[in-house]
Structures are given as structure tokens and as C-alpha cells.
Tab-separated table of C-alpha atoms in Angstrom:
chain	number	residue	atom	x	y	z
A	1	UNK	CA	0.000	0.000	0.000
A	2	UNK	CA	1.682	3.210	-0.888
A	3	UNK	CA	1.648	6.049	1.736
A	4	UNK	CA	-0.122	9.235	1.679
A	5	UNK	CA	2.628	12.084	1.727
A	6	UNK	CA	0.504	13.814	4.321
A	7	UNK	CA	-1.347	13.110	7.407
A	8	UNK	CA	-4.946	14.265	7.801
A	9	UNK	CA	-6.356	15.016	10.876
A	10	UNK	CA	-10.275	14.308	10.408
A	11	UNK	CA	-12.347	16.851	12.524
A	12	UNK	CA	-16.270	16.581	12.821
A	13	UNK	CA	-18.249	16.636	9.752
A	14	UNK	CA	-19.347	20.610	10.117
A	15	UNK	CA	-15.480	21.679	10.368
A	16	UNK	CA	-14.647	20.060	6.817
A	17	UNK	CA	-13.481	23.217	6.051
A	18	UNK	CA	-10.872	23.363	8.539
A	19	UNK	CA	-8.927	19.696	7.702
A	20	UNK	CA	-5.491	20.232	7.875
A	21	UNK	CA	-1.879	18.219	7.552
A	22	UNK	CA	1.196	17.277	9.504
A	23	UNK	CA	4.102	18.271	7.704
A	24	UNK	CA	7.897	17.688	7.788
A	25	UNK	CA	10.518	20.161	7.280
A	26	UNK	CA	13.919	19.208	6.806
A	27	UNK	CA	16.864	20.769	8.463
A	28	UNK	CA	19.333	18.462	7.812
A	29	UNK	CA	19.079	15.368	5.605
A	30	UNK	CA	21.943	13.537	4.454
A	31	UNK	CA	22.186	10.597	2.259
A	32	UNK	CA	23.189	7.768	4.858
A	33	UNK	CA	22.351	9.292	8.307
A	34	UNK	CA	23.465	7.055	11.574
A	35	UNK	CA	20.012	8.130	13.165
A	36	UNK	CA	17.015	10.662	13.149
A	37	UNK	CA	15.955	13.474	15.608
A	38	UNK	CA	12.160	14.938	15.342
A	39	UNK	CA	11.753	17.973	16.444
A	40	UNK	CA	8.246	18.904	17.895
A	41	UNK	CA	7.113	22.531	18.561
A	42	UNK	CA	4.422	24.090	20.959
A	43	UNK	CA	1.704	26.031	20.766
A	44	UNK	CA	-1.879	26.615	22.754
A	45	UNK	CA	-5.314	25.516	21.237
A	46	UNK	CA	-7.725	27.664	19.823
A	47	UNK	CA	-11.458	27.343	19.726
A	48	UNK	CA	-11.882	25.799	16.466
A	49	UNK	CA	-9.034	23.552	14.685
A	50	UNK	CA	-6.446	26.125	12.781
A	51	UNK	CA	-3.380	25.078	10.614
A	52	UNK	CA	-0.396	25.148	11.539
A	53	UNK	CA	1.664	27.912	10.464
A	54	UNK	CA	5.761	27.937	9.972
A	55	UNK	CA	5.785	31.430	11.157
A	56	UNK	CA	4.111	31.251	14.190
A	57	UNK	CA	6.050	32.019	17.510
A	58	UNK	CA	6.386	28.198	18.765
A	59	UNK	CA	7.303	27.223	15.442
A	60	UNK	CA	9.851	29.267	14.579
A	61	UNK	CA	11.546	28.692	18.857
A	62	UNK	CA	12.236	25.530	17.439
A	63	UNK	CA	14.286	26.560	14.619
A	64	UNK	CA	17.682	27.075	16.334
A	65	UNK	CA	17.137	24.238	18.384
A	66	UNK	CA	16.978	21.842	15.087
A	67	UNK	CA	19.690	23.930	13.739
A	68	UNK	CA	22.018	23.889	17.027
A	69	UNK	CA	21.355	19.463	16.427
A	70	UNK	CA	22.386	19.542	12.975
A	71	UNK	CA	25.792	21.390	13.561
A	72	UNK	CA	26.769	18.868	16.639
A	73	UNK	CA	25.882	15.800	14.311
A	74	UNK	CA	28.627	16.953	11.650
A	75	UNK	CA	26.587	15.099	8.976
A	76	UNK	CA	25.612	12.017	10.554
A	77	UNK	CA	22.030	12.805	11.589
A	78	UNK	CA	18.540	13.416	9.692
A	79	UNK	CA	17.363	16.307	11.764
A	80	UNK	CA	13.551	17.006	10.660
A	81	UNK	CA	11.299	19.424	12.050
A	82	UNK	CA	7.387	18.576	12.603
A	83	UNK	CA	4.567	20.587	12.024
A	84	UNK	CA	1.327	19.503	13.619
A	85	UNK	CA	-1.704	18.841	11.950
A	86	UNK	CA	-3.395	21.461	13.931
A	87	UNK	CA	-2.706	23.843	17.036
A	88	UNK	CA	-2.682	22.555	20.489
A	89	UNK	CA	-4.448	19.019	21.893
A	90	UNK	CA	-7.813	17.918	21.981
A	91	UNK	CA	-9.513	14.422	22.775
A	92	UNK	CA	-10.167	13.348	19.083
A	93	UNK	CA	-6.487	14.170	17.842
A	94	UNK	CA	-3.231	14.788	19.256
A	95	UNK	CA	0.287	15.938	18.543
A	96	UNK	CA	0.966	12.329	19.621
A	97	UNK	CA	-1.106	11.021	16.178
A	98	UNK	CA	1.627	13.306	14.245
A	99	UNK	CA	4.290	12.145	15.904
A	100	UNK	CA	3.235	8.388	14.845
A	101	UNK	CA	2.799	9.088	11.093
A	102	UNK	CA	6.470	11.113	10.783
A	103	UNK	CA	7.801	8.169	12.441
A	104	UNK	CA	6.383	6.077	9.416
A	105	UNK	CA	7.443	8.674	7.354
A	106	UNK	CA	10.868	9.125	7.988
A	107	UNK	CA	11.018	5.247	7.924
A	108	UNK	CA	10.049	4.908	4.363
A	109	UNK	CA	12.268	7.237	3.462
A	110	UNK	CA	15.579	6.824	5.172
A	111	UNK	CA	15.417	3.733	5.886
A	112	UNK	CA	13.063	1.799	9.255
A	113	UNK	CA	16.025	0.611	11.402
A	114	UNK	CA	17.649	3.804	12.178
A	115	UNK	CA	17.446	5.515	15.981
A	116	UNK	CA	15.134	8.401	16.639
A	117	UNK	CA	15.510	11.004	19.417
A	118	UNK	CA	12.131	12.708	19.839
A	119	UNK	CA	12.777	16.845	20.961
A	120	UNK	CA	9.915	18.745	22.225
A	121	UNK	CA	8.989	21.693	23.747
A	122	UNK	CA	5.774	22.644	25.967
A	123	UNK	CA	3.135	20.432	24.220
A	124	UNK	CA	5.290	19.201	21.869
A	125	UNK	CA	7.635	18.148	24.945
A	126	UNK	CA	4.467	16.669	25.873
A	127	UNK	CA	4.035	14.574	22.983
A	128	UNK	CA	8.009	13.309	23.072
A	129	UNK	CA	7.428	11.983	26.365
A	130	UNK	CA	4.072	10.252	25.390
A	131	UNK	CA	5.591	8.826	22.202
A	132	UNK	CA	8.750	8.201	23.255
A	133	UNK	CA	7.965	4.108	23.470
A	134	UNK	CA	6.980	4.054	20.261
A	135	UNK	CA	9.329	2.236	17.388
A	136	UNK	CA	12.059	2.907	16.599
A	137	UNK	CA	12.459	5.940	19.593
A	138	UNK	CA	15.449	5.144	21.350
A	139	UNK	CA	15.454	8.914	23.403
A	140	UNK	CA	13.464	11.783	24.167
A	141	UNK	CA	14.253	15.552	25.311
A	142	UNK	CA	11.394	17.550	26.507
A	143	UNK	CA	12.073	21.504	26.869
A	144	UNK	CA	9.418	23.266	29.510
A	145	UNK	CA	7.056	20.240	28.487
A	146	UNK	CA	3.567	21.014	30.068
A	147	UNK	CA	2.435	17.704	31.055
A	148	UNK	CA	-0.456	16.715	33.893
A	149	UNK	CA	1.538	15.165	36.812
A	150	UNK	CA	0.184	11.835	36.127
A	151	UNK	CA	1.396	11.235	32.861
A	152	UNK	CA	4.497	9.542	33.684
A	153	UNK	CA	2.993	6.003	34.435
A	154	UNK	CA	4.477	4.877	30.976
A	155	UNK	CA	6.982	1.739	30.221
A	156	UNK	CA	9.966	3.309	28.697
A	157	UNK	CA	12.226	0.399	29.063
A	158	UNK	CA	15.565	0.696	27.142
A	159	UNK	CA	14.710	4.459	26.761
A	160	UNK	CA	17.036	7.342	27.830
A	161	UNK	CA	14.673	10.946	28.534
A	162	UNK	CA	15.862	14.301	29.645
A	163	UNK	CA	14.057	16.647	30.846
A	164	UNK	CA	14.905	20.519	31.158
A	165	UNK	CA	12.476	22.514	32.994
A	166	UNK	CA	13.305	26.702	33.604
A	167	UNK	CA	12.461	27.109	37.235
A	168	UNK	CA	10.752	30.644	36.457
A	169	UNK	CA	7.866	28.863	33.765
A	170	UNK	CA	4.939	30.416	34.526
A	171	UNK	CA	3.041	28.289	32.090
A	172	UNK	CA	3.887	24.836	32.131
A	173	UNK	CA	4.882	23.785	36.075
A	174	UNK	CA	8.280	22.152	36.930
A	175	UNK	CA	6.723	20.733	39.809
A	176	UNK	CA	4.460	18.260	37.251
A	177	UNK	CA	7.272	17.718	34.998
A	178	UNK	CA	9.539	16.199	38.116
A	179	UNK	CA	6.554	14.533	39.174
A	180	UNK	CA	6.537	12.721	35.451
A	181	UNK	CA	10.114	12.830	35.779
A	182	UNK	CA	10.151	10.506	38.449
A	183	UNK	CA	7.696	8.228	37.591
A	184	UNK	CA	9.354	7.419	34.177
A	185	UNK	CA	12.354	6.712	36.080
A	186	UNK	CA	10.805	3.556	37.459
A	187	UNK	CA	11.019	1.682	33.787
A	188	UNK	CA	13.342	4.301	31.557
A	189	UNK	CA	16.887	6.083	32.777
A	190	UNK	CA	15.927	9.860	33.420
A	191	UNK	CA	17.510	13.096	33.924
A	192	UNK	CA	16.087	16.315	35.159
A	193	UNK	CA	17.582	19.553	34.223
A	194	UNK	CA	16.604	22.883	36.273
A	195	UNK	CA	17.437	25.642	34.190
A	196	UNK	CA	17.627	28.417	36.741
A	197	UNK	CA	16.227	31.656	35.902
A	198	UNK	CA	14.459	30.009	32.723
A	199	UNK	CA	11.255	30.924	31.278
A	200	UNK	CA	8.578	29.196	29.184
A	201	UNK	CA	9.803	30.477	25.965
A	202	UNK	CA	13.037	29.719	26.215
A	203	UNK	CA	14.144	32.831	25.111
A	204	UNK	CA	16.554	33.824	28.487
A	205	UNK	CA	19.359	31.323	28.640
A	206	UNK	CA	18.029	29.782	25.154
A	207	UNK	CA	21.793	28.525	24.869
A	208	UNK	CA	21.428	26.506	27.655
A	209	UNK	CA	17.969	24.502	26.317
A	210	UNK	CA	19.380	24.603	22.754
A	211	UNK	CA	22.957	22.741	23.920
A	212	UNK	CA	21.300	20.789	25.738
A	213	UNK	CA	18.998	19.399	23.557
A	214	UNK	CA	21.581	18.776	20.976
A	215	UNK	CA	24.274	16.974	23.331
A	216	UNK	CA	21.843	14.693	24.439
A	217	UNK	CA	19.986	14.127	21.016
A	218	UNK	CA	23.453	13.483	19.672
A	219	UNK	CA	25.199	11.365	22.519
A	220	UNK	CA	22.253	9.722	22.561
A	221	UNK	CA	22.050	8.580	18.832
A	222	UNK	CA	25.389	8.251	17.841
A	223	UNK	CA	26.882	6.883	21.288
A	224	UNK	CA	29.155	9.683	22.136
A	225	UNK	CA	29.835	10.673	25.411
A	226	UNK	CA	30.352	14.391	26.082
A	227	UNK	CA	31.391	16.464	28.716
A	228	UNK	CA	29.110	19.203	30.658
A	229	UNK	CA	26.193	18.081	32.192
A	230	UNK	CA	24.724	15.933	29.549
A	231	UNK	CA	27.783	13.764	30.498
A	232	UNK	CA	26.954	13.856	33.783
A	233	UNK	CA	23.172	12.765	33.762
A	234	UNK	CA	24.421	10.121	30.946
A	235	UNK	CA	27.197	8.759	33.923
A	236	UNK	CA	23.901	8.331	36.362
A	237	UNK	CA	23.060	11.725	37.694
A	238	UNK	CA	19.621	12.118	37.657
A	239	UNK	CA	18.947	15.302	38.930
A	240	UNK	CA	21.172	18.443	38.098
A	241	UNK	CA	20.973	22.610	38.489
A	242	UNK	CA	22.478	24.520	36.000
């Protein structure tokens, strides 16, 4: 069966008008990649569904981060950045869906036995840590993820996570992301970054989220240990202040 090149997400029958498609965006795509990092934006619901656009605010936050991955993998990663189907979460179709149908894309097309590294931020943090057990996802990184507390009774076995939380977020709580945090720890190995002085948009110590997204993404994939504290919650230490 040959796939669709897009994803539709199917709203009810009197919003026809407002169907809408995942897309991928590529950042870095080289011929023979080692391994693949998704990179999922943000972004708050709205009263009826509403496209995705590339220049909105949470879209474009996520453009140095894919960037900042593609110059620390030299060539050796896909880095690919997603664009939801439509803004924010709701019961009938979620960032998660997306996530699921780039994962089959980016298996028909480079290839389904490479490693992926899921990156997220605020719902699309969310949606790393919810698909992170999904094939092939070997790791996830979820920036200011806003999550419910209880969302972190998942079986991540063989999965490494990190999670980097500003303590100043005034929109998605640290205090529900450790609470995930530790709960994932019980079947996956977990670190926590607090990023002091760190807001919800990243934008004050941005190098901080950006590096460490891309250290871990790229340890994580291509088995190289660095140095800095994505060394040090790879060597066991769980929970670290930077």
C-alpha cells in the first residue's frame, strides 16, 4: 500500500473546512544518516481547529534548536522538524497522532532501522514523552514540556529521557514535569535539568535549552559521550541545576 505524503487530521463533519496536515521540514538530511531526531514545537489551542503555520512564535523557537542538532551531528544525523496537523491538543487528535505518522514517514524514506531522538517543547515536549515508546524511539528531550503530573505512568524500558524545565515557567509547572520525571524513572533512565532563571519560551538562557537538547539528542544517537552536564546525567546523575 503506498503512503499518503501527508497526514490528515479528520475533525467533525461541520469543520470540513478546517482539515489540515502534519508536515515535515527538513533541516538536515543527508544521504546515509546514523540516526534521526524529530523535532516537535508548541503552541496553545484555539477554539476551532487552525493550521499550523511555519511562522508562528512556537514554530519558529524551534528553529535554532533543530539547527544547534544539525551542527553537533557533523553530517551524521537526519534532523527534521514537525509541524502539527493542527494547534494545540484535543480528545479526538493529538500531537501524539503526528508524531506516529512522521515516524512512518521518515522510515520509508531513510530507511526503518535507524534511531530516533524525539525533541519537544511545551506540548510538543508533551508529545516526546508520550511517544517516546513508540518504534524505533530510542530517546526523548522535553524543553518546559507542560504535562499533567500523572502522565508519567508509561513503560519506557531501554529508553534514555531528559528533561529541562526553567524554574521561572509560569506556564507549564516544573513541579508536574519532576513529578513525570520521576515516575518514568521507574522503567526508563531519566535526567532532570533545572534551568535556573528560565522561562517558558526559552528565550533567556536559550543557549542553555538549545545545547542541551543537541548533546543529548546526539550522545544519545550516535553513542558519544560528552562532557558538561549531559555527560553527567548520561554517567547516572539524575537530577542536576544549571
Amino acid at each position: 500500500m503506498t503512503r499518503e505524503p501527508e497526514h490528515t487530521a479528520y475533525p467533525a463533519a461541520d469543520q470540513e473546512r478546517d482539515v489540515t496536515h502534519a508536515r515535515l521540514i527538513d533541516t538536515a538530511a543527508p544521504s546515509a544518516p546514523r540516526g534521526i531526531v524529530l523535532v516537535l514545537h508548541g503552541g496553545a489551542a484555539r477554539r476551532t481547529p487552525m493550521r499550523v503555520s511555519p511562522t508562528q512564535l512556537s514554530v519558529l523557537r524551534m528553529v535554532p534548536i533543530a539547527g544547534r542538532i544539525a551542527r553537533a551531528a557533523k553530517g551524521e544525523l537526519a534532523v527534521l522538524r514537525l509541524l502539527n496537523s493542527t494547534r494545540g491538543w484535543d480528545a479526538h487528535h493529538t500531537p501524539v497522532d503526528d508524531v506516529r505518522w512522521a515516524l512512518g514517514e521518515v522510515a520509508d524514506r531513510f530507511g526503518p532501522d535507524l534511531p530516533v531522538c524525539l525533541v519537544g517543547h511545551s506540548l510538543g515536549g508533551r508529545a516526546a514523552l508520550l511517544a517516546a515508546g513508540e518504534d524505533p524511539v530510542v530517546s526523548a528531550v522535553a524543553l518546559n514540556p507542560w504535562v499533567y503530573p500523572t502522565e508519567g505512568h508509561l513503560d519506557l524500558t531501554g529508553r534514555r529521557v531528559l528533561v529541562v524545565h526553567g524554574d521561572d515557567d509560569r506556564i507549564a509547572r516544573p513541579t508536574s514535569s519532576a513529578a513525570v520525571a520521576r515516575d518514568l524513572a521507574r522503567t526508563a533512565e531519566v535526567g532532570y535539568v533545572t534551568v535556573e532563571g528560565g522561562k517558558h519560551a526559552m528565550l533567556r538562557r536559550h543557549g542553555v535549552f538549545d545545547g542541551l537538547a543537541a548533546d543529548f539528542a546526539v550522545a544519545t544517537l550516535l553513542g558519544r559521550r560528552p562532557e558538561g552536564v549531559v555527560g553527567r546525567v548520561l554517567a547516572g546523575e539524575a537530577w542536576v541545576d544549571v
